């Protein structure tokens, strides 16, 4: 039965509210900040920084510096021990364990009831509402959504009342029972922690289901979808799920994976919608298929600030509110949220695509870049260059990471790229040359350093197996729902380990 016509009026109201809030970012964000300060005024942080008398964004910024996670860590650990009214009102029983992509050490993000519902679930609802408004012919509620989730597995010994794990585990565990009727697989399978056992059960539980949408991280989804194809001896997912119509994707850039998905899905029958969410919150969504930027959710229980990149090395970086950003500039994102993270720099950098309404493009991570030789290479540069190199050479990749090779007496400094190919180029050297050329086209600083091979030698591409990436993720506790390979690093710690694992496969 198709329940979409019944759901449309509800989601139409949600979409209208989302767009109206975005049309007046300043008014909406000022109100959100007032609500958050009222919410947190009686916590330890609220009393320390006098939230009750901070009446303007300027007063709030004067009283409280921009913080990294390490500032919050001791307070969160007290909350994990059961202490009340620390960063959030009352006690918090759920926490998202972040993958810690940049720093390596896991972060624990409080998930109070308010944050789950006013931010994470509200953001998901806004994405569905926008999709239904864009596509009047959608039958989104005629079947089930295949949602890949994580688990509560973590390295902490806690009270049984405290649950820590992937954000997706809490989202699935606390989902509205009515919404749960339209989700697959069942919670028992969805929350399994052993992915080697979970994967075949995911395939078996969904291969005969009526799947109409997908939601998750593109890289990890491929393993499940290919498993379904193999189990059904099919070449296209539409042979198995004829009603499949949309993939809500996030976590990493989808661009390098687009051709891979087009090869197993009928492109004429499939739509894609990018969302920008993380353990810390649901931030933005793709407002229309042709949008370069993502619409910032102005009324999702998050107050946003933006730190200019020139301020990142400052001991006390200054931040500006959402209504003062400049189109085309790149900033580090700072949030204040009901999860208890007050003026928290989350580690992402975003480029402003438009200001009315505010639309952003994810540029990378504050710690994910290569600038050893003054080239200032960002993740967005790498993604674009990799995509064009694949298109030009007929290659496709499943994962990659890059790091500098430092100048020595015998080696000129350059970038090394460890790449797992799904379809290997016929000429690896041509692929490396194409990648290097596209990096020059994408980044003028890289191009300047490459000129004449004086400061920087050509990029080096080292093929590695996907298994090497998976084993590295497993060794860091990240294999599964929050499966993210750091794309760029200014040191060689990750790439050396992945190459070592590739050279020693057992």
CSV table of C-alpha atoms in Angstrom, one decimal:
chain,number,residue,atom,x,y,z
A,1,UNK,CA,0.0,0.0,0.0
A,2,UNK,CA,1.3,3.5,-0.8
A,3,UNK,CA,1.0,5.8,2.2
A,4,UNK,CA,2.8,8.7,0.5
A,5,UNK,CA,-0.4,10.7,-0.2
A,6,UNK,CA,-1.3,10.5,3.5
A,7,UNK,CA,2.2,11.7,4.5
A,8,UNK,CA,2.5,14.6,2.1
A,9,UNK,CA,0.4,17.2,4.0
A,10,UNK,CA,2.5,16.6,7.1
A,11,UNK,CA,5.8,17.0,5.3
A,12,UNK,CA,4.5,19.9,3.3
A,13,UNK,CA,4.2,21.9,6.5
A,14,UNK,CA,7.7,20.8,7.6
A,15,UNK,CA,9.2,21.9,4.2
A,16,UNK,CA,7.4,25.3,4.4
A,17,UNK,CA,8.8,25.9,7.9
A,18,UNK,CA,12.4,24.9,6.8
A,19,UNK,CA,12.3,27.3,3.8
A,20,UNK,CA,10.8,30.2,5.8
A,21,UNK,CA,13.5,29.8,8.5
A,22,UNK,CA,16.2,29.8,5.9
A,23,UNK,CA,14.9,32.9,4.2
A,24,UNK,CA,15.5,34.9,7.3
A,25,UNK,CA,18.6,33.4,8.7
A,26,UNK,CA,19.5,36.3,11.1
A,27,UNK,CA,16.1,36.4,12.8
A,28,UNK,CA,15.9,32.6,13.1
A,29,UNK,CA,19.4,32.2,14.4
A,30,UNK,CA,19.0,35.0,17.0
A,31,UNK,CA,15.9,33.2,18.3
A,32,UNK,CA,17.6,29.8,18.3
A,33,UNK,CA,20.5,31.2,20.4
A,34,UNK,CA,18.1,32.8,22.9
A,35,UNK,CA,16.3,29.4,23.3
A,36,UNK,CA,19.5,27.5,23.8
A,37,UNK,CA,20.8,30.0,26.4
A,38,UNK,CA,17.5,29.7,28.3
A,39,UNK,CA,17.8,25.9,28.0
A,40,UNK,CA,21.4,25.8,29.4
A,41,UNK,CA,21.3,28.6,31.9
A,42,UNK,CA,21.1,26.4,35.0
A,43,UNK,CA,23.8,24.0,34.0
A,44,UNK,CA,27.3,24.3,35.4
A,45,UNK,CA,28.5,25.9,32.2
A,46,UNK,CA,25.5,28.1,32.0
A,47,UNK,CA,26.2,29.5,35.5
A,48,UNK,CA,29.9,29.8,34.9
A,49,UNK,CA,29.4,31.8,31.7
A,50,UNK,CA,26.3,33.7,32.9
A,51,UNK,CA,24.0,32.5,30.1
A,52,UNK,CA,21.0,34.0,31.8
A,53,UNK,CA,22.2,37.5,31.2
A,54,UNK,CA,23.7,37.1,27.7
A,55,UNK,CA,21.0,38.8,25.6
A,56,UNK,CA,22.8,39.2,22.3
A,57,UNK,CA,25.1,37.0,20.1
A,58,UNK,CA,27.9,39.5,20.8
A,59,UNK,CA,27.6,39.2,24.6
A,60,UNK,CA,27.6,35.4,24.3
A,61,UNK,CA,30.7,35.4,22.2
A,62,UNK,CA,32.5,37.8,24.6
A,63,UNK,CA,31.8,35.5,27.6
A,64,UNK,CA,32.7,32.1,26.0
A,65,UNK,CA,35.7,31.3,23.8
A,66,UNK,CA,35.5,29.0,20.8
A,67,UNK,CA,36.3,25.5,22.1
A,68,UNK,CA,37.8,22.3,20.7
A,69,UNK,CA,36.6,19.0,22.0
A,70,UNK,CA,39.4,18.6,24.5
A,71,UNK,CA,37.9,21.4,26.5
A,72,UNK,CA,34.6,19.5,26.8
A,73,UNK,CA,36.1,16.0,27.3
A,74,UNK,CA,36.5,16.1,31.2
A,75,UNK,CA,32.9,17.4,31.5
A,76,UNK,CA,31.5,14.8,29.2
A,77,UNK,CA,33.4,12.1,31.1
A,78,UNK,CA,31.7,13.3,34.3
A,79,UNK,CA,28.3,13.1,32.5
A,80,UNK,CA,29.1,9.6,31.4
A,81,UNK,CA,29.6,8.8,35.0
A,82,UNK,CA,26.1,9.9,35.8
A,83,UNK,CA,26.6,13.5,36.9
A,84,UNK,CA,23.7,15.8,36.2
A,85,UNK,CA,23.5,19.4,35.0
A,86,UNK,CA,27.0,19.6,33.7
A,87,UNK,CA,26.7,20.7,30.0
A,88,UNK,CA,23.1,19.8,29.6
A,89,UNK,CA,20.1,20.0,32.0
A,90,UNK,CA,19.6,16.8,33.9
A,91,UNK,CA,21.3,13.5,33.2
A,92,UNK,CA,22.1,12.2,29.7
A,93,UNK,CA,21.9,8.5,29.1
A,94,UNK,CA,22.9,8.3,25.4
A,95,UNK,CA,26.1,9.4,23.7
A,96,UNK,CA,27.4,9.2,20.1
A,97,UNK,CA,30.9,7.9,19.8
A,98,UNK,CA,32.5,9.9,17.0
A,99,UNK,CA,34.9,8.2,14.7
A,100,UNK,CA,37.5,10.8,15.6
A,101,UNK,CA,38.6,11.2,12.0
A,102,UNK,CA,41.1,13.9,12.4
A,103,UNK,CA,42.5,13.4,15.9
A,104,UNK,CA,42.3,9.7,16.1
A,105,UNK,CA,41.0,9.7,19.7
A,106,UNK,CA,37.3,8.9,20.1
A,107,UNK,CA,34.9,11.7,21.1
A,108,UNK,CA,31.7,11.2,23.0
A,109,UNK,CA,28.9,13.5,22.0
A,110,UNK,CA,25.9,13.8,24.4
A,111,UNK,CA,22.5,12.9,22.9
A,112,UNK,CA,19.9,14.4,25.2
A,113,UNK,CA,16.3,13.8,24.2
A,114,UNK,CA,16.0,17.4,23.0
A,115,UNK,CA,18.9,17.1,20.7
A,116,UNK,CA,17.8,13.8,19.2
A,117,UNK,CA,14.3,15.1,18.4
A,118,UNK,CA,14.8,18.8,17.7
A,119,UNK,CA,18.0,18.4,15.7
A,120,UNK,CA,18.7,14.9,14.3
A,121,UNK,CA,15.1,13.7,13.7
A,122,UNK,CA,14.0,17.1,12.7
A,123,UNK,CA,16.8,17.3,10.1
A,124,UNK,CA,15.8,13.9,8.7
A,125,UNK,CA,12.2,15.0,8.5
A,126,UNK,CA,13.3,18.2,6.7
A,127,UNK,CA,15.2,16.1,4.1
A,128,UNK,CA,12.3,13.9,3.5
A,129,UNK,CA,10.0,16.9,3.3
A,130,UNK,CA,12.2,18.7,0.8
A,131,UNK,CA,12.4,15.5,-1.3
A,132,UNK,CA,8.7,15.0,-1.4
A,133,UNK,CA,8.2,18.7,-2.4
A,134,UNK,CA,10.7,18.3,-5.3
A,135,UNK,CA,9.2,15.1,-6.6
A,136,UNK,CA,5.3,15.0,-6.7
A,137,UNK,CA,5.4,11.6,-8.3
A,138,UNK,CA,7.4,10.0,-5.4
A,139,UNK,CA,6.1,6.8,-3.8
A,140,UNK,CA,8.5,7.1,-0.8
A,141,UNK,CA,6.1,5.5,1.7
A,142,UNK,CA,5.1,2.6,-0.5
A,143,UNK,CA,7.9,0.5,0.8
A,144,UNK,CA,10.8,0.5,3.2
A,145,UNK,CA,14.0,2.5,3.6
A,146,UNK,CA,17.2,0.6,3.9
A,147,UNK,CA,19.1,2.4,6.6
A,148,UNK,CA,22.6,1.3,7.5
A,149,UNK,CA,23.2,1.7,11.2
A,150,UNK,CA,26.1,1.1,13.6
A,151,UNK,CA,26.0,-0.4,17.1
A,152,UNK,CA,26.5,0.4,20.8
A,153,UNK,CA,30.0,-1.2,20.8
A,154,UNK,CA,32.5,1.0,22.5
A,155,UNK,CA,35.6,0.8,24.7
A,156,UNK,CA,34.1,2.2,27.9
A,157,UNK,CA,32.9,0.4,30.9
A,158,UNK,CA,29.8,2.2,32.0
A,159,UNK,CA,26.5,1.8,33.9
A,160,UNK,CA,24.0,-0.3,32.0
A,161,UNK,CA,21.8,2.8,31.9
A,162,UNK,CA,24.3,4.6,29.7
A,163,UNK,CA,24.5,3.7,26.0
A,164,UNK,CA,27.4,4.8,23.9
A,165,UNK,CA,28.0,4.0,20.2
A,166,UNK,CA,27.3,5.2,16.7
A,167,UNK,CA,24.8,8.0,16.4
A,168,UNK,CA,22.8,5.8,14.0
A,169,UNK,CA,22.4,3.2,16.7
A,170,UNK,CA,20.6,5.7,19.0
A,171,UNK,CA,18.6,7.0,16.1
A,172,UNK,CA,17.4,3.6,15.2
A,173,UNK,CA,16.8,2.5,18.8
A,174,UNK,CA,14.7,5.6,19.6
A,175,UNK,CA,12.8,5.9,16.3
A,176,UNK,CA,9.1,6.6,16.3
A,177,UNK,CA,7.3,3.2,16.0
A,178,UNK,CA,5.3,4.5,13.0
A,179,UNK,CA,8.4,5.5,11.2
A,180,UNK,CA,10.0,2.2,12.1
A,181,UNK,CA,7.3,0.4,10.0
A,182,UNK,CA,9.0,1.9,6.9
A,183,UNK,CA,12.5,1.0,7.8
A,184,UNK,CA,14.7,-2.1,7.1
A,185,UNK,CA,16.3,-4.2,8.5
A,186,UNK,CA,14.9,-5.0,11.9
A,187,UNK,CA,16.5,-3.5,15.0
A,188,UNK,CA,18.2,-6.8,16.0
A,189,UNK,CA,20.2,-6.9,12.8
A,190,UNK,CA,20.6,-3.1,12.5
A,191,UNK,CA,22.3,-2.9,15.9
A,192,UNK,CA,24.6,-5.8,15.6
A,193,UNK,CA,28.2,-4.9,16.3
A,194,UNK,CA,30.1,-7.6,14.4
A,195,UNK,CA,30.1,-6.4,10.8
A,196,UNK,CA,31.5,-9.7,9.5
A,197,UNK,CA,28.3,-11.4,10.7
A,198,UNK,CA,26.0,-8.4,10.2
A,199,UNK,CA,26.7,-8.0,6.5
A,200,UNK,CA,25.3,-11.3,5.3
A,201,UNK,CA,22.3,-10.9,7.6
A,202,UNK,CA,21.7,-7.4,6.1
A,203,UNK,CA,21.8,-8.9,2.7
A,204,UNK,CA,19.4,-11.7,3.6
A,205,UNK,CA,17.0,-9.5,5.4
A,206,UNK,CA,16.6,-7.0,2.6
A,207,UNK,CA,17.1,-8.9,-0.7
A,208,UNK,CA,13.4,-9.8,-0.9
A,209,UNK,CA,12.1,-6.6,0.8
A,210,UNK,CA,10.3,-3.8,-1.0
A,211,UNK,CA,13.1,-1.2,-0.7
A,212,UNK,CA,12.3,2.2,-2.0
A,213,UNK,CA,15.1,4.3,-0.6
A,214,UNK,CA,18.6,4.0,0.8
A,215,UNK,CA,20.2,6.1,3.6
A,216,UNK,CA,23.8,6.0,4.7
A,217,UNK,CA,27.5,6.4,3.8
A,218,UNK,CA,28.2,5.7,0.1
A,219,UNK,CA,31.4,3.7,0.6
A,220,UNK,CA,30.0,1.2,3.2
A,221,UNK,CA,26.7,0.8,1.3
A,222,UNK,CA,28.5,-0.6,-1.7
A,223,UNK,CA,29.4,-3.8,0.2
A,224,UNK,CA,25.8,-4.4,1.1
A,225,UNK,CA,24.4,-3.6,-2.3
A,226,UNK,CA,26.9,-5.8,-4.1
A,227,UNK,CA,26.0,-8.6,-1.7
A,228,UNK,CA,22.3,-8.2,-2.6
A,229,UNK,CA,23.2,-8.3,-6.3
A,230,UNK,CA,25.3,-11.4,-5.8
A,231,UNK,CA,22.6,-13.2,-3.8
A,232,UNK,CA,20.0,-12.5,-6.4
A,233,UNK,CA,22.3,-13.1,-9.4
A,234,UNK,CA,21.3,-9.6,-10.7
A,235,UNK,CA,23.2,-6.8,-12.5
A,236,UNK,CA,21.0,-3.9,-11.4
A,237,UNK,CA,19.3,-3.2,-8.1
A,238,UNK,CA,16.2,-2.2,-10.0
A,239,UNK,CA,15.9,-5.8,-11.0
A,240,UNK,CA,15.5,-6.7,-7.3
A,241,UNK,CA,13.9,-3.5,-6.0
A,242,UNK,CA,11.9,-2.0,-8.8
A,243,UNK,CA,10.5,0.7,-6.6
A,244,UNK,CA,13.9,2.0,-5.5
A,245,UNK,CA,13.9,5.8,-6.2
A,246,UNK,CA,16.4,7.7,-3.9
A,247,UNK,CA,19.6,7.5,-2.0
A,248,UNK,CA,20.0,10.0,0.9
A,249,UNK,CA,23.7,10.0,1.3
A,250,UNK,CA,26.2,11.8,3.6
A,251,UNK,CA,29.4,11.3,5.7
A,252,UNK,CA,31.8,11.6,2.7
A,253,UNK,CA,31.7,13.1,-0.8
A,254,UNK,CA,29.5,11.1,-3.1
A,255,UNK,CA,31.2,12.4,-6.3
A,256,UNK,CA,33.9,9.6,-6.5
A,257,UNK,CA,31.3,7.0,-6.0
A,258,UNK,CA,28.7,8.2,-8.5
A,259,UNK,CA,29.9,6.1,-11.4
A,260,UNK,CA,30.0,3.0,-9.2
A,261,UNK,CA,26.4,3.5,-8.2
A,262,UNK,CA,25.3,4.2,-11.8
A,263,UNK,CA,26.8,0.9,-12.8
A,264,UNK,CA,24.6,-1.1,-10.4
A,265,UNK,CA,21.5,1.1,-10.5
A,266,UNK,CA,19.4,2.3,-13.4
A,267,UNK,CA,20.4,6.0,-13.5
A,268,UNK,CA,17.2,7.1,-15.2
A,269,UNK,CA,15.2,5.8,-12.2
A,270,UNK,CA,17.4,6.9,-9.4
A,271,UNK,CA,17.6,10.2,-7.5
A,272,UNK,CA,20.3,11.3,-5.0
A,273,UNK,CA,20.0,13.8,-2.2
A,274,UNK,CA,23.0,14.9,-0.2
A,275,UNK,CA,22.7,15.6,3.5
A,276,UNK,CA,25.2,17.0,5.9
A,277,UNK,CA,24.9,15.4,9.3
A,278,UNK,CA,27.3,14.2,12.0
A,279,UNK,CA,27.4,13.0,15.6
A,280,UNK,CA,27.2,16.6,16.6
A,281,UNK,CA,24.1,17.5,14.6
A,282,UNK,CA,22.1,17.6,11.4
A,283,UNK,CA,23.3,20.7,9.6
A,284,UNK,CA,22.3,21.0,6.0
A,285,UNK,CA,20.6,19.3,3.0
A,286,UNK,CA,20.4,19.5,-0.7
A,287,UNK,CA,17.5,21.8,-1.5
A,288,UNK,CA,17.3,21.0,-5.2
A,289,UNK,CA,19.0,18.5,-7.6
A,290,UNK,CA,21.1,21.2,-9.3
A,291,UNK,CA,22.2,23.0,-6.2
A,292,UNK,CA,26.0,23.2,-5.8
A,293,UNK,CA,25.5,24.1,-2.1
A,294,UNK,CA,23.6,22.6,0.8
A,295,UNK,CA,20.9,24.6,2.5
A,296,UNK,CA,21.9,25.3,6.1
A,297,UNK,CA,19.1,24.3,8.5
A,298,UNK,CA,18.6,27.6,10.4
A,299,UNK,CA,16.0,26.2,12.8
A,300,UNK,CA,17.4,22.8,13.9
A,301,UNK,CA,18.3,23.7,17.5
A,302,UNK,CA,21.8,24.7,16.5
A,303,UNK,CA,23.3,28.2,16.5
A,304,UNK,CA,26.1,28.5,13.9
A,305,UNK,CA,29.2,30.6,13.9
A,306,UNK,CA,32.0,30.7,11.4
A,307,UNK,CA,35.8,31.1,12.0
A,308,UNK,CA,37.8,32.5,9.0
A,309,UNK,CA,40.7,30.2,8.1
A,310,UNK,CA,43.1,33.0,8.9
A,311,UNK,CA,42.0,32.7,12.5
A,312,UNK,CA,42.6,28.9,12.9
A,313,UNK,CA,46.1,29.2,14.3
A,314,UNK,CA,45.0,31.8,16.9
A,315,UNK,CA,44.8,30.9,20.6
A,316,UNK,CA,41.5,32.6,20.7
A,317,UNK,CA,40.0,32.6,17.2
A,318,UNK,CA,37.2,35.0,16.5
A,319,UNK,CA,34.0,33.8,14.9
A,320,UNK,CA,31.2,35.6,13.0
A,321,UNK,CA,27.5,34.7,13.0
A,322,UNK,CA,25.8,33.1,10.0
A,323,UNK,CA,24.3,36.4,8.7
A,324,UNK,CA,27.8,38.0,8.4
A,325,UNK,CA,29.6,35.4,6.2
A,326,UNK,CA,30.9,36.3,2.8
A,327,UNK,CA,30.0,34.4,-0.4
A,328,UNK,CA,33.0,32.4,-1.7
A,329,UNK,CA,34.9,32.4,1.6
A,330,UNK,CA,35.8,29.2,3.5
A,331,UNK,CA,35.3,29.0,7.3
A,332,UNK,CA,35.7,26.5,10.1
A,333,UNK,CA,32.2,25.6,11.4
A,334,UNK,CA,31.4,26.4,15.1
A,335,UNK,CA,28.1,25.2,16.7
A,336,UNK,CA,26.2,25.8,19.9
A,337,UNK,CA,23.6,23.1,20.4
A,338,UNK,CA,21.3,21.4,22.9
A,339,UNK,CA,23.8,18.5,23.0
A,340,UNK,CA,25.8,20.7,25.5
A,341,UNK,CA,28.6,21.7,23.1
A,342,UNK,CA,28.8,25.5,23.5
A,343,UNK,CA,30.8,27.3,20.8
A,344,UNK,CA,32.3,24.1,19.7
A,345,UNK,CA,34.5,24.0,16.6
A,346,UNK,CA,33.5,20.6,15.1
A,347,UNK,CA,36.5,20.2,12.8
A,348,UNK,CA,34.8,20.8,9.4
A,349,UNK,CA,35.5,23.6,7.0
A,350,UNK,CA,32.7,24.9,4.7
A,351,UNK,CA,32.7,27.2,1.7
A,352,UNK,CA,29.8,29.7,1.5
A,353,UNK,CA,28.0,29.1,-1.8
A,354,UNK,CA,25.2,31.6,-1.3
A,355,UNK,CA,24.0,33.9,1.6
A,356,UNK,CA,20.3,34.3,0.9
A,357,UNK,CA,19.4,31.7,1.8
A,358,UNK,CA,22.6,30.5,3.3
A,359,UNK,CA,24.1,27.5,1.4
A,360,UNK,CA,27.3,25.9,2.1
A,361,UNK,CA,29.7,23.3,0.5
A,362,UNK,CA,31.8,21.0,2.7
A,363,UNK,CA,35.4,21.9,2.0
A,364,UNK,CA,37.1,19.4,4.3
A,365,UNK,CA,38.4,19.0,7.8
A,366,UNK,CA,40.4,21.5,9.8
A,367,UNK,CA,43.0,18.8,10.3
A,368,UNK,CA,42.5,17.1,6.8
A,369,UNK,CA,44.7,19.0,4.4
A,370,UNK,CA,48.3,18.9,3.0
A,371,UNK,CA,50.3,22.1,3.4
A,372,UNK,CA,53.8,20.7,3.8
A,373,UNK,CA,55.1,22.7,0.8
A,374,UNK,CA,52.8,25.7,0.9
A,375,UNK,CA,50.3,24.1,-1.4
A,376,UNK,CA,47.2,24.3,0.9
A,377,UNK,CA,45.5,21.3,-0.7
A,378,UNK,CA,42.0,20.8,0.8
A,379,UNK,CA,39.7,17.7,0.6
A,380,UNK,CA,37.4,19.4,-1.9
A,381,UNK,CA,40.4,19.9,-4.2
A,382,UNK,CA,41.3,16.2,-3.9
A,383,UNK,CA,37.7,15.0,-4.5
A,384,UNK,CA,37.3,17.1,-7.6
A,385,UNK,CA,40.7,16.1,-9.1
A,386,UNK,CA,40.2,12.4,-8.3
A,387,UNK,CA,36.8,12.4,-9.9
A,388,UNK,CA,38.1,13.9,-13.1
A,389,UNK,CA,41.1,11.6,-13.2
A,390,UNK,CA,38.9,8.6,-13.0
A,391,UNK,CA,36.6,10.0,-15.7
A,392,UNK,CA,39.5,10.7,-18.0
A,393,UNK,CA,41.1,7.2,-17.6
A,394,UNK,CA,38.1,4.9,-17.2
A,395,UNK,CA,39.1,4.1,-13.6
A,396,UNK,CA,36.9,4.0,-10.5
A,397,UNK,CA,38.0,4.1,-6.9
A,398,UNK,CA,36.5,2.9,-3.6
A,399,UNK,CA,38.8,4.6,-1.2
A,400,UNK,CA,42.0,6.6,-1.1
A,401,UNK,CA,44.2,8.6,1.2
A,402,UNK,CA,47.1,11.0,0.5
A,403,UNK,CA,50.1,12.4,2.4
A,404,UNK,CA,53.3,14.1,1.7
A,405,UNK,CA,56.6,12.4,0.9
A,406,UNK,CA,59.1,14.7,2.6
A,407,UNK,CA,62.1,16.1,0.8
A,408,UNK,CA,65.4,14.2,1.5
A,409,UNK,CA,68.8,14.0,-0.1
A,410,UNK,CA,67.5,11.5,-2.6
A,411,UNK,CA,63.8,12.3,-3.0
A,412,UNK,CA,62.1,15.5,-4.0
A,413,UNK,CA,59.0,16.2,-2.0
A,414,UNK,CA,55.7,15.2,-3.4
A,415,UNK,CA,52.3,13.8,-2.6
A,416,UNK,CA,51.7,10.0,-2.4
A,417,UNK,CA,48.2,8.7,-3.0
A,418,UNK,CA,47.3,5.2,-1.7
A,419,UNK,CA,44.3,4.2,-3.9
A,420,UNK,CA,41.9,1.2,-3.8
A,421,UNK,CA,40.6,0.8,-7.3
A,422,UNK,CA,37.3,-0.8,-8.1
A,423,UNK,CA,38.3,-0.6,-11.8
A,424,UNK,CA,42.0,-0.1,-12.3
A,425,UNK,CA,43.2,2.2,-15.1
A,426,UNK,CA,45.0,0.4,-17.9
A,427,UNK,CA,47.9,2.8,-17.5
A,428,UNK,CA,48.7,3.7,-13.9
A,429,UNK,CA,51.3,6.2,-14.8
A,430,UNK,CA,48.8,8.1,-17.0
A,431,UNK,CA,46.3,8.1,-14.2
A,432,UNK,CA,49.0,9.6,-11.8
A,433,UNK,CA,49.8,12.2,-14.4
A,434,UNK,CA,46.1,13.0,-15.0
A,435,UNK,CA,45.5,13.3,-11.2
A,436,UNK,CA,48.5,15.6,-10.9
A,437,UNK,CA,47.3,17.8,-13.7
A,438,UNK,CA,43.8,18.0,-12.3
A,439,UNK,CA,45.2,19.0,-8.9
A,440,UNK,CA,47.0,21.9,-10.6
A,441,UNK,CA,43.7,22.8,-12.3
A,442,UNK,CA,41.8,22.7,-9.1
A,443,UNK,CA,44.3,24.5,-6.7
A,444,UNK,CA,46.5,27.4,-7.9
A,445,UNK,CA,48.8,27.0,-4.9
A,446,UNK,CA,49.5,23.4,-5.8
A,447,UNK,CA,50.0,24.5,-9.4
A,448,UNK,CA,52.5,27.2,-8.4
A,449,UNK,CA,54.5,24.7,-6.3
A,450,UNK,CA,54.5,22.2,-9.2
A,451,UNK,CA,55.8,24.7,-11.8
A,452,UNK,CA,59.0,23.4,-13.3
A,453,UNK,CA,59.2,20.6,-10.7
A,454,UNK,CA,61.2,23.1,-8.6
A,455,UNK,CA,59.4,22.8,-5.3
A,456,UNK,CA,57.2,19.8,-5.7
A,457,UNK,CA,57.6,16.7,-7.8
A,458,UNK,CA,54.6,15.0,-9.6
A,459,UNK,CA,52.0,13.0,-7.6
A,460,UNK,CA,52.8,9.4,-6.9
A,461,UNK,CA,49.9,6.8,-7.0
A,462,UNK,CA,50.3,3.6,-5.0
A,463,UNK,CA,47.6,0.9,-5.6
A,464,UNK,CA,46.4,-0.8,-2.5
A,465,UNK,CA,43.6,-3.3,-1.8
A,466,UNK,CA,40.3,-2.3,-0.2
A,467,UNK,CA,41.1,-4.9,2.4
A,468,UNK,CA,44.0,-2.8,3.6
A,469,UNK,CA,41.7,0.2,4.2
A,470,UNK,CA,39.2,-2.1,5.9
A,471,UNK,CA,41.8,-3.6,8.2
A,472,UNK,CA,43.0,-0.1,9.1
A,473,UNK,CA,39.5,0.9,10.0
A,474,UNK,CA,39.0,-2.2,12.0
A,475,UNK,CA,42.2,-1.6,13.9
A,476,UNK,CA,40.9,1.9,14.9
A,477,UNK,CA,37.4,0.6,15.8
A,478,UNK,CA,35.8,2.5,12.9
A,479,UNK,CA,34.7,-0.3,10.6
A,480,UNK,CA,31.0,-0.1,10.1
A,481,UNK,CA,28.4,2.6,10.3
A,482,UNK,CA,30.8,5.6,10.5
A,483,UNK,CA,33.2,4.3,7.9
A,484,UNK,CA,35.4,7.2,7.0
A,485,UNK,CA,38.9,7.1,5.5
A,486,UNK,CA,40.8,10.4,6.2
A,487,UNK,CA,41.4,11.7,2.7
A,488,UNK,CA,44.4,14.0,3.4
A,489,UNK,CA,46.9,14.1,6.2
A,490,UNK,CA,49.9,16.4,6.8
A,491,UNK,CA,51.8,13.4,8.3
A,492,UNK,CA,52.4,9.9,7.1
A,493,UNK,CA,51.0,7.9,10.0
A,494,UNK,CA,47.9,6.7,8.2
A,495,UNK,CA,49.2,6.1,4.7
A,496,UNK,CA,52.3,4.2,6.0
A,497,UNK,CA,50.1,1.9,8.0
A,498,UNK,CA,47.7,1.2,5.1
A,499,UNK,CA,50.6,0.5,2.8
A,500,UNK,CA,52.1,-1.8,5.4
A,501,UNK,CA,48.8,-3.7,5.8
A,502,UNK,CA,48.6,-4.0,2.0
A,503,UNK,CA,52.0,-5.5,1.8
A,504,UNK,CA,51.2,-7.9,4.6
A,505,UNK,CA,47.7,-9.1,3.8
A,506,UNK,CA,47.5,-11.9,6.4
